[in-house]
XYZ file of C-alpha atoms in Angstrom:
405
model
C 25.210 -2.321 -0.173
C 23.475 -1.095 -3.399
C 25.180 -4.016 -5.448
C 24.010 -6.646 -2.601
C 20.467 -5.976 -3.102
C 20.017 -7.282 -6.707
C 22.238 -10.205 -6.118
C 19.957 -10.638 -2.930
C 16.861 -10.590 -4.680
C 18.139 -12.841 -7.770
C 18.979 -15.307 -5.358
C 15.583 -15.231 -3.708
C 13.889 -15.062 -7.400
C 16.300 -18.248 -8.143
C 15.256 -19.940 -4.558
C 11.894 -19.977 -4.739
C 11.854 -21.281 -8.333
C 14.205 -24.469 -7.709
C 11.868 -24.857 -4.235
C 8.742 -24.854 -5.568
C 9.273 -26.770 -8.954
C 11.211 -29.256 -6.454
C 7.799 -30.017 -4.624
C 5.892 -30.283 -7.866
C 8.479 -32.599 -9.461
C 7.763 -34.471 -6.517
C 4.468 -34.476 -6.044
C 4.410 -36.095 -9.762
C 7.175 -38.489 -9.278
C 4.642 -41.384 -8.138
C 2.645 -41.173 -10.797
C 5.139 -40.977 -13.699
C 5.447 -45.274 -14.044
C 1.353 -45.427 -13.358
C -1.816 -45.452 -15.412
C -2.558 -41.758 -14.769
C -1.246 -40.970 -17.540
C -3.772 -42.537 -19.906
C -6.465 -41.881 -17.329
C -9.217 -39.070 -17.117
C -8.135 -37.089 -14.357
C -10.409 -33.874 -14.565
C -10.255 -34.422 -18.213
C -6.527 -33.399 -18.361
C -4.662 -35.153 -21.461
C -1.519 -35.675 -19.919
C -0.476 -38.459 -22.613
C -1.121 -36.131 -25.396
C 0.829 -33.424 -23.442
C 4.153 -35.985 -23.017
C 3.590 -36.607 -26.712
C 3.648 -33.062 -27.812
C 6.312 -31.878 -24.809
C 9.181 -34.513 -25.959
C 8.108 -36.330 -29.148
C 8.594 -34.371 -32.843
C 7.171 -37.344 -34.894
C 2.956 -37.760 -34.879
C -0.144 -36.287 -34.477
C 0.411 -32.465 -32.716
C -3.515 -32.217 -33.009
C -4.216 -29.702 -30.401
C -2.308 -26.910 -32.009
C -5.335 -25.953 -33.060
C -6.167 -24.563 -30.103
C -2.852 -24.432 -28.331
C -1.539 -22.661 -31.296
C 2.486 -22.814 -31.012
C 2.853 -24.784 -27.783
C 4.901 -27.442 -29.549
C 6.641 -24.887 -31.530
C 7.489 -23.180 -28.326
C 8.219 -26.210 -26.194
C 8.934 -28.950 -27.543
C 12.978 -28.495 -28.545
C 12.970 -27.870 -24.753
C 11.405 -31.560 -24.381
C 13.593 -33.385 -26.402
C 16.837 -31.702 -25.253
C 15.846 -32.525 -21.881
C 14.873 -35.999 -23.019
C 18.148 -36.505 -24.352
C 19.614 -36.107 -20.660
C 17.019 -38.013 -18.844
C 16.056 -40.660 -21.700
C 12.244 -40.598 -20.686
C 9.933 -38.504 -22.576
C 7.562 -38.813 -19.178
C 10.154 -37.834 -17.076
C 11.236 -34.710 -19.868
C 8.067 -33.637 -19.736
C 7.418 -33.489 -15.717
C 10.271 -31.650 -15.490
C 9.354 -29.095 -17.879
C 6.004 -28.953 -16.968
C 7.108 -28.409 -13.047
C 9.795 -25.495 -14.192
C 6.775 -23.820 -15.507
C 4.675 -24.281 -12.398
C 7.351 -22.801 -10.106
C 8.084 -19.893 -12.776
C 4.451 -19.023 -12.277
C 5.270 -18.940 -8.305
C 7.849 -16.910 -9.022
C 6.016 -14.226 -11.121
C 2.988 -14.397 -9.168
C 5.118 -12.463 -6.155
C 6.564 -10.201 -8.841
C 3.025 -9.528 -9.887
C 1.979 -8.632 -6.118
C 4.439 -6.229 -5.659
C 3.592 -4.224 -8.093
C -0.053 -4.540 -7.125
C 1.751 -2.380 -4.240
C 0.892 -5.966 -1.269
C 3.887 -5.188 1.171
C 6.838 -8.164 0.792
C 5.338 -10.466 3.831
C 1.688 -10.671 2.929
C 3.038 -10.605 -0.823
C 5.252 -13.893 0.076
C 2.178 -14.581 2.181
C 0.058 -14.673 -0.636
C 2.185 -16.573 -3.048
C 1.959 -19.507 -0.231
C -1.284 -19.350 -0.793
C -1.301 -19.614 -4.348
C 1.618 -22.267 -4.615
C -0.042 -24.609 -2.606
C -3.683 -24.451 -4.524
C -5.189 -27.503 -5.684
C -5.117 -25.670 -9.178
C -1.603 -25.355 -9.045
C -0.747 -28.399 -7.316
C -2.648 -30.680 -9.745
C -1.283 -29.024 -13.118
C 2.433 -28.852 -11.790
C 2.399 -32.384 -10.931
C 0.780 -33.606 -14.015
C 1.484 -32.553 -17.500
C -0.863 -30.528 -19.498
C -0.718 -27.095 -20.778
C -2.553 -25.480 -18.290
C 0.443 -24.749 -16.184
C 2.662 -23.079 -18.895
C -0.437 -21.233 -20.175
C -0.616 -19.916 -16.194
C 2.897 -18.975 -16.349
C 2.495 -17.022 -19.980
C -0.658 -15.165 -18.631
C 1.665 -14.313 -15.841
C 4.225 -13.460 -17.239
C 1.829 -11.320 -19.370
C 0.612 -9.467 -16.700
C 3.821 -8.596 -15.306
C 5.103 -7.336 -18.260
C 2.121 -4.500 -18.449
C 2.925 -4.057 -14.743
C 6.483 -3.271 -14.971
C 5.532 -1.236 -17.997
C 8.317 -3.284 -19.969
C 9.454 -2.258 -23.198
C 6.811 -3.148 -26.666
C 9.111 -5.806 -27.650
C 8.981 -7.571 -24.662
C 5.160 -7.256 -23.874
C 4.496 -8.178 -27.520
C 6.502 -11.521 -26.977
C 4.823 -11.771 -23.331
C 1.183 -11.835 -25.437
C 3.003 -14.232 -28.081
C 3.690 -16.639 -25.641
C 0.334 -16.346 -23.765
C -1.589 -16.791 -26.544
C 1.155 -19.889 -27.901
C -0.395 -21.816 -25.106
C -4.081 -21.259 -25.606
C -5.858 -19.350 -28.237
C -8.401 -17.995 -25.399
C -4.966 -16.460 -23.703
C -5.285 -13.554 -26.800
C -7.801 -11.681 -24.844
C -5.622 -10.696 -22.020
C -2.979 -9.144 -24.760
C -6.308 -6.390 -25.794
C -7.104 -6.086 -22.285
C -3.816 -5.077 -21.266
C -3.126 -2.884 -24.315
C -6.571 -0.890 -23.424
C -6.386 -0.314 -19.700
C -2.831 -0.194 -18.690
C -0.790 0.430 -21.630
C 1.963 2.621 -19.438
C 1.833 0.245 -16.235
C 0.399 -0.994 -12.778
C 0.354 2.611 -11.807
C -1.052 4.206 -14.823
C -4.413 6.557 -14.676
C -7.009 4.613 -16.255
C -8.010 5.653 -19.828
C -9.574 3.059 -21.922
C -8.406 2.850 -25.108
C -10.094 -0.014 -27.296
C -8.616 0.736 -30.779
C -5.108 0.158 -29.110
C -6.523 -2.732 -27.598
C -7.811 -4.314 -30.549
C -4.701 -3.039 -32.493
C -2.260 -4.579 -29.862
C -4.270 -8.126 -30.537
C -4.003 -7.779 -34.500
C 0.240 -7.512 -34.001
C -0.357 -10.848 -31.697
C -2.151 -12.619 -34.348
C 0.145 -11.150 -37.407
C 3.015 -12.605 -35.761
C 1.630 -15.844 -34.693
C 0.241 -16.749 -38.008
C 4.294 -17.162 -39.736
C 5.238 -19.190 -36.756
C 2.274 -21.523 -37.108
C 3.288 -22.446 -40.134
C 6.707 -22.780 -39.747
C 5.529 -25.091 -37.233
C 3.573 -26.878 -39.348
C 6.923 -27.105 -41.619
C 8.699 -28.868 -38.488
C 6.227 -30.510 -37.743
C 3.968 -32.269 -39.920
C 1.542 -33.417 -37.476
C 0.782 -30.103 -35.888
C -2.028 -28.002 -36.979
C -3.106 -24.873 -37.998
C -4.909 -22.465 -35.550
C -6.260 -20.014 -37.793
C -8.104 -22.404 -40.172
C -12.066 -22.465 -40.030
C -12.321 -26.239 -39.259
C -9.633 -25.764 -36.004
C -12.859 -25.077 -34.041
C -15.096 -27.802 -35.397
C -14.260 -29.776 -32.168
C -14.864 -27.255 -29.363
C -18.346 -27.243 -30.407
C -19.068 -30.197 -28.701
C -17.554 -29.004 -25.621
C -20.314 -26.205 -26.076
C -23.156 -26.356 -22.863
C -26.418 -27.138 -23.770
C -28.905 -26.645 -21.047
C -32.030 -28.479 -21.065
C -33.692 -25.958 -18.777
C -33.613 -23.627 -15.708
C -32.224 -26.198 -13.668
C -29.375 -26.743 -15.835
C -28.363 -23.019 -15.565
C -28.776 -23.194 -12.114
C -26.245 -26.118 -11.686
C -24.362 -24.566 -14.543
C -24.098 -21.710 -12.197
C -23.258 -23.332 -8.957
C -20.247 -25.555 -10.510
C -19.031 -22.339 -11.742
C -19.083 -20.855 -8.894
C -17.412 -23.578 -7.125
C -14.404 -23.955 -9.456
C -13.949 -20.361 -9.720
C -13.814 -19.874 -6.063
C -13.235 -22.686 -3.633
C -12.031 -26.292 -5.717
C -9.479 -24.269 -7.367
C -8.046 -23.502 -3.854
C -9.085 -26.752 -1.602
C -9.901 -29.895 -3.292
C -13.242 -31.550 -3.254
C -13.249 -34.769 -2.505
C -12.658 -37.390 -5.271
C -15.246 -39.860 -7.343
C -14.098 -42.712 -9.055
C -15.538 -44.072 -12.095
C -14.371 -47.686 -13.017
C -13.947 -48.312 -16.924
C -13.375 -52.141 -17.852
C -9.794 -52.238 -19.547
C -8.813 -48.600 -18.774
C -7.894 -46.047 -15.786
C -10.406 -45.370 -13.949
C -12.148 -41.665 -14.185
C -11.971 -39.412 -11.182
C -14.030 -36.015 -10.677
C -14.821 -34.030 -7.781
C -17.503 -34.443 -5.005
C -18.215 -33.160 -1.959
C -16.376 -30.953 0.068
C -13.418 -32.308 2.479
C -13.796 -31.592 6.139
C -10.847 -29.104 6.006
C -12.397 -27.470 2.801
C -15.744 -26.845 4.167
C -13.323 -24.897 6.976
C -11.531 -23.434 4.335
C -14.231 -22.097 2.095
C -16.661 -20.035 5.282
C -13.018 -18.794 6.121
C -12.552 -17.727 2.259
C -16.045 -16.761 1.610
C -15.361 -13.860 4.593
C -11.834 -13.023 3.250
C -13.911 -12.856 -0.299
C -16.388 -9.958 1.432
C -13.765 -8.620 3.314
C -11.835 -7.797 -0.222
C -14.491 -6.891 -1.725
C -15.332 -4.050 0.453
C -11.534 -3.414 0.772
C -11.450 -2.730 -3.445
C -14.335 -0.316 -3.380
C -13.258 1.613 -0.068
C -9.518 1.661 -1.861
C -11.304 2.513 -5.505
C -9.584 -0.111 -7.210
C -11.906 0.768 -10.537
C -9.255 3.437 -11.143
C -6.111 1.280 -11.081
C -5.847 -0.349 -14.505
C -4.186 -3.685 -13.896
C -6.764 -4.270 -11.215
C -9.472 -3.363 -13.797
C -6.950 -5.954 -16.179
C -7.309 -8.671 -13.956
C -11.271 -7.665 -12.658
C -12.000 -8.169 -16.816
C -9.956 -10.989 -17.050
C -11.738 -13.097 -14.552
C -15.169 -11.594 -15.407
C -14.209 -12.955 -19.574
C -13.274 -16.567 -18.127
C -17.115 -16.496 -15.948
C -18.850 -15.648 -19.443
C -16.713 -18.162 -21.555
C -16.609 -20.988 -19.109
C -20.454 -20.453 -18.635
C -21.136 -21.737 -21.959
C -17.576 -23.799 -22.448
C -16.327 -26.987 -21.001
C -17.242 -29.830 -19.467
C -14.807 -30.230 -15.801
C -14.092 -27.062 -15.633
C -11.059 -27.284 -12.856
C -9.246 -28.227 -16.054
C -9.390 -24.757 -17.027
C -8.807 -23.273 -13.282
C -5.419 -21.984 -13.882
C -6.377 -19.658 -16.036
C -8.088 -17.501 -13.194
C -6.990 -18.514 -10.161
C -3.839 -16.338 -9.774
C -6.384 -13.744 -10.957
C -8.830 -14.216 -8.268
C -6.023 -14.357 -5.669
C -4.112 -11.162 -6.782
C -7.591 -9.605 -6.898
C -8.539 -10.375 -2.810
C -4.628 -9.448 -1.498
C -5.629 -6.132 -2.972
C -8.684 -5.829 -1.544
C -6.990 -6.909 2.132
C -4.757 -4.357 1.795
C -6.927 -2.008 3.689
C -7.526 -4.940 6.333
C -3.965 -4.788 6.938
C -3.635 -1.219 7.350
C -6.115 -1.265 10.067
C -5.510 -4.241 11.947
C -1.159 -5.653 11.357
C -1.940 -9.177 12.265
C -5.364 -10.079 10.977
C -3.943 -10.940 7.176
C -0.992 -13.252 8.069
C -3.127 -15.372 10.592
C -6.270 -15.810 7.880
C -3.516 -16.546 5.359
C -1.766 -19.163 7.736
C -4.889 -20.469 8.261
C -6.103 -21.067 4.883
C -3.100 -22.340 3.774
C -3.077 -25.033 6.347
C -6.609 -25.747 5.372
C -6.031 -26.120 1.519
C -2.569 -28.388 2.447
C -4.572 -31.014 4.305
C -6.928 -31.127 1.898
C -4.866 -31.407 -1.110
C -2.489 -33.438 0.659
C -5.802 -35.739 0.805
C -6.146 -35.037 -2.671
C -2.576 -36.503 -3.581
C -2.956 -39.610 -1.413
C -6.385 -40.195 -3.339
C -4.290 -39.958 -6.776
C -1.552 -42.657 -5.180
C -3.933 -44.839 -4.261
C -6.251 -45.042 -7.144
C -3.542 -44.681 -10.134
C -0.358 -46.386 -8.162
């Protein structure tokens, strides 16, 4: 029986990764022969992405702020495009592995968050099925490998893995986005033992832990700019000449206060259901889309999620979550994305799926005290907001047929 249970639970790790890149591969499919690809969708890049996924020759620009993703991914890309002949198709593939990986790790990361195996598979639902993670596993851009490295990140401190491996969990984090390097400090300060740790902050560590990241990441950056010519350097001065014009520049109170509200919205209710979508026409190009309003299902969805929101929040402080470090990881995690994308970026859903498994993990902790007291409660709100958030990012997906097919 003992030898069952680890085949069992490979199987089930194995499963739900083939599933849920499966519906992401699919969900793309349509759009892989269409104009999306060259198109402003949320301001993702996905033509870029292809080129730096399953192309070695050209212009790797964005290295400079992704700082080894082509190092780290692209031999994947062209082995892959060697069997499938299409660097579109090479890189949809890859890019939905790394969606589903993050399913997978975001259950792993749950359990040791101590959310019971139903409302932890529950929860992953949940997550899966976000219009975050929907949008980035169907279409190519970093975001969803740099969701899978953060997760992967996190479950490394959790499982209190050996150095090695949570040094080469922060490597890869921060390979996909420089940003991604203040997780490795975080983690390194608060829960430097694992999930279950007493808290002790410890900022030399920290900032120790982050130096190691960097030391090692500087070599391979140029050894990928050996390999590949076209690739930049992230550690150079002039690598962040560009973000400054991503920079927000109010004009006044009003600007902060809209600043404010579309943070608010990305951070906790478009990242989850999907707004409805605006089209911009653009003579001789793809059209632009963005979010508007609400969907009927999503204005459902987010009074429903607003009271499961104040329902976990009074669940963290009656469980004293301030004492359990990786919920103080995650807590500081989210609270550094509020403060940088306050003053960074222009859509900011582009950069959703670099919180939202954060935000998620944070409220199934906080139910777990709803669940104690009353068995059902969690799995009918979850079943309910997951129905929500399907219809309206199944809406979401017709939209993206219909305006790019």
């Amino acid at each position: 029986m003992t030898g069952r249970r680890p085949r069992a639970a490979t199987a089930g790790i194995l499963l739900t990764l083939v599933l849920a890149g499966a519906v992401y591969l699919a969900a793309g499919l349509p759009l892989l022969t269409t104009r999306a690809y060259e198109a402003d969708l949320f301001d993702a890049d996905a033509k870029r992405v292809v080129h730096d996924l399953a192309r070695h020759d050209g212009t790797h620009y964005r290295t400079k702020v992704h700082p080894l993703f082509v190092l780290s991914l692209n031999p994947l890309g062209l082995a892959l495009k060697s069997v499938v002949a299409r660097p579109r198709l090479a890189a949809l593939v890859l890019n939905a592995g790394a969606a589903g990986a993050a399913v997978v790790l975001f259950r792993a990361l749950l359990r040791r968050l101590g959310i019971g195996a139903s409302r932890a598979r529950l929860w992953t639902v949940l997550f899966a099925t976000s219009a975050t993670q929907l949008f980035f596993g169907l279409l190519p851009e970093s975001y969803s490998f740099s969701s899978a490295a953060l997760l992967l990140l996190f479950v490394a401190f959790a499982v209190a893995a050996a150095f090695p491996v949570r040094l080469l969990a922060a490597l890869a984090a921060f390979a996909m986005t420089v940003t991604n390097l203040v997780a490795a400090p975080l983690l390194a300060a608060v829960a430097p033992a694992g999930a279950e740790d007493t808290l002790r902050f410890r900022p030399v560590r920290g900032l120790g832990f982050a130096a190691l990241v960097l030391l090692c990441a500087v070599p391979l950056s140029l050894l990928q700019r050996w390999l590949y010519p076209g690739a930049d350097r992230f550690f150079l001065p002039a690598s962040v000449a560009e973000e400054e014009s991503y920079l927000f520049r109010p004009g006044g109170l009003a600007d902060v206060g809209r600043r404010g509200c579309e943070l608010a919205q990305v951070f906790l209710f478009a990242n989850l259901s999907a707004p409805s979508v605006v089209v911009s026409a653009r003579a001789d190009e793809p059209p632009v889309t963005r979010f508007g309003p609400l969907r009927a299902p999503g204005w459902a969805h987010a009074a429903l999620w607003a009271s499961a929101l104040t329902l976990a929040l009074v669940g963290l402080v009656r469980q004293r979550a301030w004492r359990r470090p990786l919920v103080v990881a995650l807590a500081g995690w989210v609270a550094f994305n509020a403060v940088l994308h306050s003053v960074y970026g222009e859509t900011l859903f582009l950069y959703s799926a670099h919180w939202t498994f954060a935000v998620i993990a944070l409220v199934a902790v906080g139910f777990e005290w709803v669940a104690a007291a009353r068995r059902f409660a969690v799995p009918l709100a979850l079943g309910l907001l997951t129905a929500l958030q399907v219809w309206a990012n199944t809406a979401l997906l017709r939209d993206l047929y219909r305006i790019y097919g």
